[in-house]
CSV table of C-alpha atoms in Angstrom, one decimal:
chain,number,residue,atom,x,y,z
R,28,ASN,CA,5.2,3.8,0.2
R,29,ALA,CA,2.5,6.5,0.4
R,30,ILE,CA,5.1,9.1,0.8
R,31,LYS,CA,7.4,7.6,-1.8
R,32,PHE,CA,4.6,7.5,-4.5
R,33,THR,CA,2.9,10.8,-3.7
R,34,LEU,CA,3.8,14.1,-5.4
R,35,ASP,CA,5.1,17.0,-3.3
R,36,LYS,CA,2.2,18.7,-1.5
R,37,GLY,CA,0.0,15.6,-2.1
R,38,GLU,CA,-2.3,14.3,0.6
R,39,ILE,CA,-1.9,11.1,2.7
R,40,SER,CA,-4.4,10.0,5.3
R,41,LEU,CA,-4.4,7.3,7.9
R,42,GLU,CA,-7.6,5.8,9.2
R,43,LEU,CA,-8.0,3.3,12.0
R,44,ILE,CA,-11.4,1.6,12.6
R,45,ARG,CA,-12.4,-1.3,15.0
R,46,GLU,CA,-14.5,-3.8,13.0
R,47,LYS,CA,-15.8,-6.6,15.3
R,48,GLU,CA,-12.7,-8.5,16.4
R,49,PHE,CA,-10.4,-6.7,13.9
R,50,ILE,CA,-8.6,-3.4,13.5
R,51,HIS,CA,-8.8,-2.0,10.0
R,52,ILE,CA,-6.0,0.4,9.1
R,53,THR,CA,-6.2,2.3,5.8
R,54,VAL,CA,-3.5,4.5,4.3
R,55,LYS,CA,-4.8,6.5,1.4
R,56,ASP,CA,-2.9,8.9,-0.9
R,57,ASP,CA,-3.5,11.0,-3.9
R,58,GLY,CA,-0.3,9.8,-5.5
R,59,ILE,CA,0.6,8.2,-8.8
R,60,GLY,CA,-2.0,5.3,-8.5
R,61,ILE,CA,-1.8,1.7,-9.6
R,62,VAL,CA,-2.8,0.2,-12.9
R,63,GLU,CA,-5.7,-2.3,-12.2
R,64,LYS,CA,-3.8,-5.3,-13.6
R,65,GLU,CA,-1.0,-4.7,-11.1
R,66,LEU,CA,-3.1,-4.5,-7.9
R,67,GLU,CA,-2.6,-8.2,-7.1
R,68,ARG,CA,0.9,-8.5,-8.5
R,69,ILE,CA,2.4,-5.7,-6.3
R,70,PHE,CA,2.4,-8.2,-3.5
R,71,ASP,CA,4.5,-10.7,-5.4
R,72,LYS,CA,8.2,-11.0,-4.3
R,73,PHE,CA,10.5,-8.9,-6.5
R,74,TYR,CA,7.6,-7.4,-8.6
R,75,THR,CA,8.2,-3.7,-9.2
R,76,GLY,CA,5.6,-3.0,-11.9
R,77,GLY,CA,6.2,-0.9,-15.0
R,78,ASP,CA,8.0,2.4,-15.3
R,79,PRO,CA,6.7,4.8,-12.6
R,80,MET,CA,6.1,8.5,-13.4
R,81,GLN,CA,9.1,10.5,-12.3
R,82,HIS,CA,8.3,12.7,-9.4
R,83,SER,CA,10.0,14.3,-6.4
R,84,SER,CA,9.4,13.9,-2.7
R,85,GLY,CA,10.9,16.6,-0.7
R,86,LYS,CA,14.1,17.6,-2.3
R,87,TYR,CA,14.9,14.3,-4.0
R,88,GLU,CA,13.8,13.2,-7.5
R,89,PHE,CA,13.7,9.5,-8.2
R,90,GLY,CA,11.9,6.8,-10.1
R,91,ALA,CA,10.5,5.4,-6.8
R,92,ARG,CA,10.8,1.7,-7.4
R,93,GLY,CA,12.4,-0.5,-4.8
R,94,THR,CA,13.4,-4.2,-4.7
R,95,GLY,CA,9.8,-5.5,-4.7
R,96,LEU,CA,10.1,-7.1,-1.3
R,97,GLY,CA,8.4,-4.6,1.1
R,98,LEU,CA,4.8,-5.3,0.2
R,99,ALA,CA,5.4,-9.1,-0.1
R,100,ILE,CA,6.9,-9.1,3.4
R,101,ALA,CA,4.1,-6.9,4.9
R,102,LYS,CA,1.4,-9.1,3.4
R,103,ASN,CA,3.1,-12.3,4.7
R,104,TYR,CA,3.2,-10.8,8.3
R,105,ALA,CA,-0.4,-9.8,8.1
R,106,GLU,CA,-1.5,-13.3,7.1
R,107,ILE,CA,0.7,-15.0,9.7
R,108,HIS,CA,-1.2,-13.0,12.3
R,109,GLY,CA,-4.6,-13.9,10.9
R,110,GLY,CA,-5.0,-10.7,9.0
R,111,ARG,CA,-5.1,-9.5,5.4
R,112,LEU,CA,-3.4,-6.8,3.3
R,113,TRP,CA,-4.7,-5.5,0.0
R,114,ALA,CA,-4.6,-2.4,-2.2
R,115,GLU,CA,-7.2,-0.4,-4.2
R,116,SER,CA,-6.7,2.2,-6.9
R,117,ASP,CA,-8.8,3.9,-9.5
R,118,GLY,CA,-5.8,3.9,-11.8
R,119,PRO,CA,-2.8,6.0,-12.8
R,120,GLY,CA,-2.9,9.5,-11.3
R,121,LYS,CA,-5.8,8.7,-9.0
R,122,GLY,CA,-4.0,7.7,-5.9
R,123,SER,CA,-4.3,4.4,-4.0
R,124,SER,CA,-5.5,3.0,-0.7
R,125,PHE,CA,-3.8,0.2,1.2
R,126,HIS,CA,-5.8,-1.7,3.8
R,127,LEU,CA,-4.5,-3.8,6.7
R,128,LEU,CA,-6.9,-5.9,8.6
R,129,VAL,CA,-5.5,-7.6,11.7
R,130,PRO,CA,-7.1,-9.3,14.7
R,131,GLU,CA,-7.6,-7.0,17.6
R,132,LYS,CA,-6.1,-9.7,19.9
R,133,LEU,CA,-3.1,-11.5,18.5
R,134,SER,CA,-2.6,-15.1,19.7
């Protein structure tokens, strides 16, 4: 998703940190961002948000919305394994960060 929602020549970073018994993975981009009221809803099944800004990624131009299942499935997997998935954004045009917290040792 970071690639999908980040403009050409944008920046995406990946950070992995050990926090007590958890691994905290952060994917941060300087892409189109997320409106505050959508931050929790983006994890709802079939939710695709409002109209995205048109942009291109590589040689393809597209509206960038999918079926609204990917984040719901990812959050469910995280929770099944005792973890957590959430997003942060300062709003449209200001990028976003997705955080995945999973136990270091899965049972």
